Amino acid sequence: MNVIFFGPPAAGKGTQAKIIQQQYGLQQLSTGDMLREEIAAGTELGKKAKHLMDQGKLVPDKVVIDMIAKRLDSPECAKGVIFDGFPRTVAQAEALDALLAERGKKIDIVMELDVDQDKIIERMKKRAAEEGRSDDNVEALKIRLQQYNDYSAKVLPYYRAQGAVPKINGNKPVEGVTAQITDILAGKVSAPLQVSSGA
Ligand code: AMP
């Protein structure tokens, strides 16, 4: 099963992906985490990406598509993948569909984590204190939210054209969000909890 967790920065996608990875054996693939690993390892790619990431801007599509392509055939992805923070543009979504199709696979579920703006700012500040990410500051977050609205929000209509995109209430505490996700994954919710209302 291949799942996409879609939502704005600091919505809780990574937190939920890690929990679902444990429970379902699906592999979390976070392009943000992969880029931070490149930065930590001091690679050329990491150096180029850091400049954009610190400003809250997206890195080029090709960079993240290549990173995902490299990981898809690894054994830990055999049971399926939770895509976290990818795709963020329509070009990335199209490339992902093509990569999966080449492997006889597809995206099975796209879930939208819906979180209020004040909650996003609150979570970003909490994460800044805990993890010290260099893009977790109010200035960069502003740009990240803008990039989300300019590019990433356009990815939702792309997937809605392929089927319903259930909306998860991401304002709830962690367990409450997980419960909504597991109900959908377990097929307990035959119809999506709340279908997003078109583009
Ligand atoms: P994240 O950890 O998902 O919040 O990503 C942190 C930053 O990494 C983003 O603000 C972008 O600069 C970059 N990034 C992560 N994933 C992508 C992606 N799919 N496309 C473009 N840039 C990305």
PDB file of C-alpha atoms and ligand atoms in Angstrom:
ATOM      1  CA  MET A   1       0.000   0.000   0.000  1.00  0.00           C
ATOM      2  CA  ASN A   2       1.362   3.410  -0.958  1.00  0.00           C
ATOM      3  CA  VAL A   3       0.071   6.394   0.940  1.00  0.00           C
ATOM      4  CA  ILE A   4       0.681  10.130   0.696  1.00  0.00           C
ATOM      5  CA  PHE A   5       0.435  12.346   3.766  1.00  0.00           C
ATOM      6  CA  PHE A   6      -0.292  15.739   2.402  1.00  0.00           C
ATOM      7  CA  GLY A   7      -0.458  18.959   4.364  1.00  0.00           C
ATOM      8  CA  PRO A   8       1.235  22.249   5.199  1.00  0.00           C
ATOM      9  CA  PRO A   9       4.582  22.501   6.998  1.00  0.00           C
ATOM     10  CA  ALA A  10       4.524  21.530  10.674  1.00  0.00           C
ATOM     11  CA  ALA A  11       1.116  19.848  10.262  1.00  0.00           C
ATOM     12  CA  GLY A  12       2.336  16.661  11.942  1.00  0.00           C
ATOM     13  CA  LYS A  13       2.974  14.574   8.799  1.00  0.00           C
ATOM     14  CA  GLY A  14       6.315  13.277  10.036  1.00  0.00           C
ATOM     15  CA  THR A  15       4.994  12.419  13.490  1.00  0.00           C
ATOM     16  CA  GLN A  16       2.099  10.465  12.041  1.00  0.00           C
ATOM     17  CA  ALA A  17       4.226   8.799   9.347  1.00  0.00           C
ATOM     18  CA  LYS A  18       6.590   7.435  12.011  1.00  0.00           C
ATOM     19  CA  ILE A  19       3.679   5.994  14.009  1.00  0.00           C
ATOM     20  CA  ILE A  20       2.077   4.404  10.932  1.00  0.00           C
ATOM     21  CA  GLN A  21       5.468   3.057   9.818  1.00  0.00           C
ATOM     22  CA  GLN A  22       5.693   1.191  13.137  1.00  0.00           C
ATOM     23  CA  GLN A  23       2.116  -0.086  13.055  1.00  0.00           C
ATOM     24  CA  TYR A  24       1.842  -1.058   9.387  1.00  0.00           C
ATOM     25  CA  GLY A  25       5.403  -1.745   8.292  1.00  0.00           C
ATOM     26  CA  LEU A  26       5.132   0.854   5.585  1.00  0.00           C
ATOM     27  CA  GLN A  27       8.317   2.848   5.013  1.00  0.00           C
ATOM     28  CA  GLN A  28       8.265   6.591   5.650  1.00  0.00           C
ATOM     29  CA  LEU A  29      10.014   8.456   2.847  1.00  0.00           C
ATOM     30  CA  SER A  30      10.483  12.085   3.852  1.00  0.00           C
ATOM     31  CA  THR A  31      12.300  14.206   1.288  1.00  0.00           C
ATOM     32  CA  GLY A  32      12.865  16.834   4.011  1.00  0.00           C
ATOM     33  CA  ASP A  33      14.626  14.237   6.213  1.00  0.00           C
ATOM     34  CA  MET A  34      16.696  13.025   3.248  1.00  0.00           C
ATOM     35  CA  LEU A  35      17.777  16.577   2.460  1.00  0.00           C
ATOM     36  CA  ARG A  36      18.707  17.213   6.109  1.00  0.00           C
ATOM     37  CA  GLU A  37      20.804  14.012   5.987  1.00  0.00           C
ATOM     38  CA  GLU A  38      22.604  15.352   2.913  1.00  0.00           C
ATOM     39  CA  ILE A  39      23.277  18.607   4.769  1.00  0.00           C
ATOM     40  CA  ALA A  40      24.545  16.750   7.841  1.00  0.00           C
ATOM     41  CA  ALA A  41      26.854  14.655   5.632  1.00  0.00           C
ATOM     42  CA  GLY A  42      28.207  17.846   4.026  1.00  0.00           C
ATOM     43  CA  THR A  43      27.514  16.726   0.441  1.00  0.00           C
ATOM     44  CA  GLU A  44      27.411  19.125  -2.529  1.00  0.00           C
ATOM     45  CA  LEU A  45      23.703  18.447  -2.886  1.00  0.00           C
ATOM     46  CA  GLY A  46      23.236  19.248   0.804  1.00  0.00           C
ATOM     47  CA  LYS A  47      25.104  22.525   0.504  1.00  0.00           C
ATOM     48  CA  LYS A  48      22.977  23.661  -2.446  1.00  0.00           C
ATOM     49  CA  ALA A  49      19.738  22.537  -0.779  1.00  0.00           C
ATOM     50  CA  LYS A  50      20.500  24.210   2.567  1.00  0.00           C
ATOM     51  CA  HIS A  51      20.516  27.665   1.055  1.00  0.00           C
ATOM     52  CA  LEU A  52      16.989  27.168  -0.351  1.00  0.00           C
ATOM     53  CA  MET A  53      15.670  25.293   2.680  1.00  0.00           C
ATOM     54  CA  ASP A  54      16.810  27.981   5.121  1.00  0.00           C
ATOM     55  CA  GLN A  55      14.844  30.512   3.111  1.00  0.00           C
ATOM     56  CA  GLY A  56      11.790  28.248   3.144  1.00  0.00           C
ATOM     57  CA  LYS A  57      11.904  27.742  -0.630  1.00  0.00           C
ATOM     58  CA  LEU A  58      11.409  24.440  -2.425  1.00  0.00           C
ATOM     59  CA  VAL A  59      14.455  22.658  -3.841  1.00  0.00           C
ATOM     60  CA  PRO A  60      14.302  21.793  -7.583  1.00  0.00           C
ATOM     61  CA  ASP A  61      11.920  18.990  -8.555  1.00  0.00           C
ATOM     62  CA  LYS A  62      14.695  16.878 -10.108  1.00  0.00           C
ATOM     63  CA  VAL A  63      16.626  16.758  -6.829  1.00  0.00           C
ATOM     64  CA  VAL A  64      13.775  15.275  -4.807  1.00  0.00           C
ATOM     65  CA  ILE A  65      12.461  13.049  -7.617  1.00  0.00           C
ATOM     66  CA  ASP A  66      15.929  11.477  -7.979  1.00  0.00           C
ATOM     67  CA  MET A  67      16.156  10.919  -4.212  1.00  0.00           C
ATOM     68  CA  ILE A  68      12.784   9.152  -4.162  1.00  0.00           C
ATOM     69  CA  ALA A  69      13.622   7.087  -7.264  1.00  0.00           C
ATOM     70  CA  LYS A  70      16.785   5.825  -5.556  1.00  0.00           C
ATOM     71  CA  ARG A  71      14.853   4.664  -2.491  1.00  0.00           C
ATOM     72  CA  LEU A  72      11.798   3.020  -4.060  1.00  0.00           C
ATOM     73  CA  ASP A  73      13.482  -0.309  -4.813  1.00  0.00           C
ATOM     74  CA  SER A  74      15.067  -0.739  -1.394  1.00  0.00           C
ATOM     75  CA  PRO A  75      13.850  -3.762   0.612  1.00  0.00           C
ATOM     76  CA  GLU A  76      12.300  -1.642   3.379  1.00  0.00           C
ATOM     77  CA  CYS A  77       9.887  -0.204   0.821  1.00  0.00           C
ATOM     78  CA  ALA A  78       8.624  -3.662  -0.219  1.00  0.00           C
ATOM     79  CA  LYS A  79       5.408  -3.462   1.849  1.00  0.00           C
ATOM     80  CA  GLY A  80       4.686   0.046   0.715  1.00  0.00           C
ATOM     81  CA  VAL A  81       5.585   3.635   1.392  1.00  0.00           C
ATOM     82  CA  ILE A  82       4.247   6.630   3.271  1.00  0.00           C
ATOM     83  CA  PHE A  83       5.294   9.664   1.279  1.00  0.00           C
ATOM     84  CA  ASP A  84       5.816  12.559   3.665  1.00  0.00           C
ATOM     85  CA  GLY A  85       6.481  16.003   2.218  1.00  0.00           C
ATOM     86  CA  PHE A  86       6.544  14.604  -1.317  1.00  0.00           C
ATOM     87  CA  PRO A  87       5.136  15.286  -3.864  1.00  0.00           C
ATOM     88  CA  ARG A  88       4.997  19.055  -3.343  1.00  0.00           C
ATOM     89  CA  THR A  89       4.465  20.121  -6.951  1.00  0.00           C
ATOM     90  CA  VAL A  90       2.348  18.746  -9.784  1.00  0.00           C
ATOM     91  CA  ALA A  91       5.563  17.862 -11.673  1.00  0.00           C
ATOM     92  CA  GLN A  92       6.661  15.759  -8.678  1.00  0.00           C
ATOM     93  CA  ALA A  93       3.236  14.078  -8.509  1.00  0.00           C
ATOM     94  CA  GLU A  94       3.416  13.196 -12.202  1.00  0.00           C
ATOM     95  CA  ALA A  95       6.957  11.881 -11.828  1.00  0.00           C
ATOM     96  CA  LEU A  96       5.911   9.770  -8.824  1.00  0.00           C
ATOM     97  CA  ASP A  97       3.004   8.257 -10.752  1.00  0.00           C
ATOM     98  CA  ALA A  98       5.412   7.362 -13.561  1.00  0.00           C
ATOM     99  CA  LEU A  99       8.000   5.871 -11.173  1.00  0.00           C
ATOM    100  CA  LEU A 100       5.336   3.720  -9.513  1.00  0.00           C
ATOM    101  CA  ALA A 101       3.737   2.688 -12.815  1.00  0.00           C
ATOM    102  CA  GLU A 102       7.130   1.471 -14.054  1.00  0.00           C
ATOM    103  CA  ARG A 103       7.110  -0.845 -11.043  1.00  0.00           C
ATOM    104  CA  GLY A 104       3.500  -1.972 -11.480  1.00  0.00           C
ATOM    105  CA  LYS A 105       2.488   0.070  -8.436  1.00  0.00           C
ATOM    106  CA  LYS A 106       0.332   3.098  -7.693  1.00  0.00           C
ATOM    107  CA  ILE A 107      -0.701   5.517  -4.994  1.00  0.00           C
ATOM    108  CA  ASP A 108      -3.515   3.898  -3.029  1.00  0.00           C
ATOM    109  CA  ILE A 109      -4.549   6.682  -0.662  1.00  0.00           C
ATOM    110  CA  VAL A 110      -3.838  10.378  -0.372  1.00  0.00           C
ATOM    111  CA  MET A 111      -4.803  11.953   2.950  1.00  0.00           C
ATOM    112  CA  GLU A 112      -4.891  15.644   3.605  1.00  0.00           C
ATOM    113  CA  LEU A 113      -3.886  16.760   7.072  1.00  0.00           C
ATOM    114  CA  ASP A 114      -5.888  19.875   7.686  1.00  0.00           C
ATOM    115  CA  VAL A 115      -4.467  22.110  10.424  1.00  0.00           C
ATOM    116  CA  ASP A 116      -5.363  25.641  11.482  1.00  0.00           C
ATOM    117  CA  GLN A 117      -2.722  28.314  10.932  1.00  0.00           C
ATOM    118  CA  ASP A 118      -2.352  29.174  14.641  1.00  0.00           C
ATOM    119  CA  LYS A 119      -1.755  25.474  15.407  1.00  0.00           C
ATOM    120  CA  ILE A 120       0.907  25.334  12.665  1.00  0.00           C
ATOM    121  CA  ILE A 121       2.764  28.264  14.225  1.00  0.00           C
ATOM    122  CA  GLU A 122       2.456  26.705  17.696  1.00  0.00           C
ATOM    123  CA  ARG A 123       3.835  23.340  16.447  1.00  0.00           C
ATOM    124  CA  MET A 124       6.632  24.999  14.504  1.00  0.00           C
ATOM    125  CA  LYS A 125       7.742  26.878  17.644  1.00  0.00           C
ATOM    126  CA  LYS A 126       7.632  23.679  19.713  1.00  0.00           C
ATOM    127  CA  ARG A 127       9.700  21.819  17.088  1.00  0.00           C
ATOM    128  CA  ALA A 128      12.151  24.715  16.858  1.00  0.00           C
ATOM    129  CA  ALA A 129      12.779  24.391  20.593  1.00  0.00           C
ATOM    130  CA  GLU A 130      13.074  20.586  20.425  1.00  0.00           C
ATOM    131  CA  GLU A 131      14.973  20.006  17.172  1.00  0.00           C
ATOM    132  CA  GLY A 132      16.601  23.324  16.326  1.00  0.00           C
ATOM    133  CA  ARG A 133      15.770  23.128  12.614  1.00  0.00           C
ATOM    134  CA  SER A 134      17.185  26.163  10.839  1.00  0.00           C
ATOM    135  CA  ASP A 135      13.974  26.691   8.822  1.00  0.00           C
ATOM    136  CA  ASP A 136      11.717  26.618  11.883  1.00  0.00           C
ATOM    137  CA  ASN A 137      11.469  30.353  12.394  1.00  0.00           C
ATOM    138  CA  VAL A 138       8.646  32.757  11.699  1.00  0.00           C
ATOM    139  CA  GLU A 139      10.317  34.325   8.623  1.00  0.00           C
ATOM    140  CA  ALA A 140      11.041  31.013   6.855  1.00  0.00           C
ATOM    141  CA  LEU A 141       7.659  29.600   7.871  1.00  0.00           C
ATOM    142  CA  LYS A 142       5.936  32.508   6.143  1.00  0.00           C
ATOM    143  CA  ILE A 143       7.697  31.616   2.896  1.00  0.00           C
ATOM    144  CA  ARG A 144       7.068  27.893   3.412  1.00  0.00           C
ATOM    145  CA  LEU A 145       3.343  28.539   3.813  1.00  0.00           C
ATOM    146  CA  GLN A 146       3.419  30.746   0.743  1.00  0.00           C
ATOM    147  CA  GLN A 147       5.202  28.014  -1.257  1.00  0.00           C
ATOM    148  CA  TYR A 148       2.582  25.580   0.013  1.00  0.00           C
ATOM    149  CA  ASN A 149      -0.216  27.793  -1.289  1.00  0.00           C
ATOM    150  CA  ASP A 150       1.561  28.589  -4.578  1.00  0.00           C
ATOM    151  CA  TYR A 151       2.691  25.070  -5.500  1.00  0.00           C
ATOM    152  CA  SER A 152       1.694  22.322  -3.138  1.00  0.00           C
ATOM    153  CA  ALA A 153      -1.991  23.127  -2.805  1.00  0.00           C
ATOM    154  CA  LYS A 154      -2.204  22.535  -6.576  1.00  0.00           C
ATOM    155  CA  VAL A 155      -1.236  18.921  -5.977  1.00  0.00           C
ATOM    156  CA  LEU A 156      -4.556  18.246  -4.218  1.00  0.00           C
ATOM    157  CA  PRO A 157      -6.726  18.837  -7.302  1.00  0.00           C
ATOM    158  CA  TYR A 158      -4.339  16.529  -9.202  1.00  0.00           C
ATOM    159  CA  TYR A 159      -5.137  13.684  -6.804  1.00  0.00           C
ATOM    160  CA  ARG A 160      -8.797  14.602  -6.366  1.00  0.00           C
ATOM    161  CA  ALA A 161      -9.149  14.079 -10.111  1.00  0.00           C
ATOM    162  CA  GLN A 162      -8.049  10.472  -9.482  1.00  0.00           C
ATOM    163  CA  GLY A 163     -10.343   9.835  -6.502  1.00  0.00           C
ATOM    164  CA  ALA A 164     -11.469  11.136  -3.129  1.00  0.00           C
ATOM    165  CA  VAL A 165      -8.848  12.668  -0.847  1.00  0.00           C
ATOM    166  CA  PRO A 166      -9.977  12.142   2.753  1.00  0.00           C
ATOM    167  CA  LYS A 167      -9.391  15.094   5.010  1.00  0.00           C
ATOM    168  CA  ILE A 168      -7.978  14.435   8.452  1.00  0.00           C
ATOM    169  CA  ASN A 169      -8.611  16.855  11.287  1.00  0.00           C
ATOM    170  CA  GLY A 170      -4.986  17.516  12.208  1.00  0.00           C
ATOM    171  CA  ASN A 171      -5.809  19.923  15.032  1.00  0.00           C
ATOM    172  CA  LYS A 172      -6.471  17.052  17.408  1.00  0.00           C
ATOM    173  CA  PRO A 173      -3.838  15.604  19.732  1.00  0.00           C
ATOM    174  CA  VAL A 174      -1.440  13.062  18.166  1.00  0.00           C
ATOM    175  CA  GLU A 175      -3.510   9.976  19.141  1.00  0.00           C
ATOM    176  CA  GLY A 176      -6.706  11.512  17.778  1.00  0.00           C
ATOM    177  CA  VAL A 177      -5.048  12.159  14.424  1.00  0.00           C
ATOM    178  CA  THR A 178      -3.556   8.652  14.319  1.00  0.00           C
ATOM    179  CA  ALA A 179      -6.997   7.149  15.014  1.00  0.00           C
ATOM    180  CA  GLN A 180      -8.496   8.910  11.994  1.00  0.00           C
ATOM    181  CA  ILE A 181      -5.625   7.709   9.784  1.00  0.00           C
ATOM    182  CA  THR A 182      -5.754   4.092  10.967  1.00  0.00           C
ATOM    183  CA  ASP A 183      -9.532   3.971  10.472  1.00  0.00           C
ATOM    184  CA  ILE A 184      -9.018   4.931   6.852  1.00  0.00           C
ATOM    185  CA  LEU A 185      -6.103   2.538   6.337  1.00  0.00           C
ATOM    186  CA  ALA A 186      -8.004  -0.325   7.960  1.00  0.00           C
ATOM    187  CA  GLY A 187     -10.951   0.333   5.700  1.00  0.00           C
ATOM    188  CA  LYS A 188     -13.148   0.987   8.755  1.00  0.00           C
ATOM    189  CA  VAL A 189     -14.279   4.180   7.145  1.00  0.00           C
ATOM    190  CA  SER A 190     -15.752   2.960   3.899  1.00  0.00           C
ATOM    191  CA  ALA A 191     -16.436   6.468   2.735  1.00  0.00           C
ATOM    192  CA  PRO A 192     -13.785   9.089   3.474  1.00  0.00           C
ATOM    193  CA  LEU A 193     -14.302  10.893   6.777  1.00  0.00           C
ATOM    194  CA  GLN A 194     -14.837  14.122   5.006  1.00  0.00           C
ATOM    195  CA  VAL A 195     -14.245  14.551   1.335  1.00  0.00           C
ATOM    196  CA  SER A 196     -12.418  17.713   0.363  1.00  0.00           C
ATOM    197  CA  SER A 197     -14.707  20.045  -1.472  1.00  0.00           C
ATOM    198  CA  GLY A 198     -13.070  20.227  -4.890  1.00  0.00           C
ATOM    199  CA  ALA A 199     -10.256  22.488  -6.044  1.00  0.00           C
TER     200      ALA A 199
HETATM  201  P1  AMP B   1      10.034  19.335   5.299  1.00  0.00           P
HETATM  202  O1  AMP B   1      10.926  18.622   6.266  1.00  0.00           O
HETATM  203  O2  AMP B   1       9.139  18.409   4.530  1.00  0.00           O
HETATM  204  O3  AMP B   1       9.263  20.451   5.957  1.00  0.00           O
HETATM  205  O4  AMP B   1      10.987  20.020   4.221  1.00  0.00           O
HETATM  206  C1  AMP B   1      11.933  20.993   4.583  1.00  0.00           C
HETATM  207  C2  AMP B   1      12.402  21.723   3.343  1.00  0.00           C
HETATM  208  O5  AMP B   1      13.040  20.809   2.462  1.00  0.00           O
HETATM  209  C3  AMP B   1      11.326  22.396   2.509  1.00  0.00           C
HETATM  210  O6  AMP B   1      10.974  23.679   2.985  1.00  0.00           O
HETATM  211  C4  AMP B   1      12.015  22.459   1.152  1.00  0.00           C
HETATM  212  O7  AMP B   1      13.008  23.475   1.124  1.00  0.00           O
HETATM  213  C5  AMP B   1      12.743  21.136   1.110  1.00  0.00           C
HETATM  214  N1  AMP B   1      11.893  20.051   0.563  1.00  0.00           N
HETATM  215  C6  AMP B   1      11.487  18.936   1.210  1.00  0.00           C
HETATM  216  N2  AMP B   1      10.734  18.167   0.429  1.00  0.00           N
HETATM  217  C7  AMP B   1      10.639  18.817  -0.761  1.00  0.00           C
HETATM  218  C8  AMP B   1       9.973  18.556  -1.980  1.00  0.00           C
HETATM  219  N3  AMP B   1       9.223  17.455  -2.147  1.00  0.00           N
HETATM  220  N4  AMP B   1      10.118  19.438  -2.987  1.00  0.00           N
HETATM  221  C9  AMP B   1      10.880  20.542  -2.861  1.00  0.00           C
HETATM  222  N5  AMP B   1      11.512  20.879  -1.720  1.00  0.00           N
HETATM  223  C10 AMP B   1      11.408  20.020  -0.675  1.00  0.00           C
END
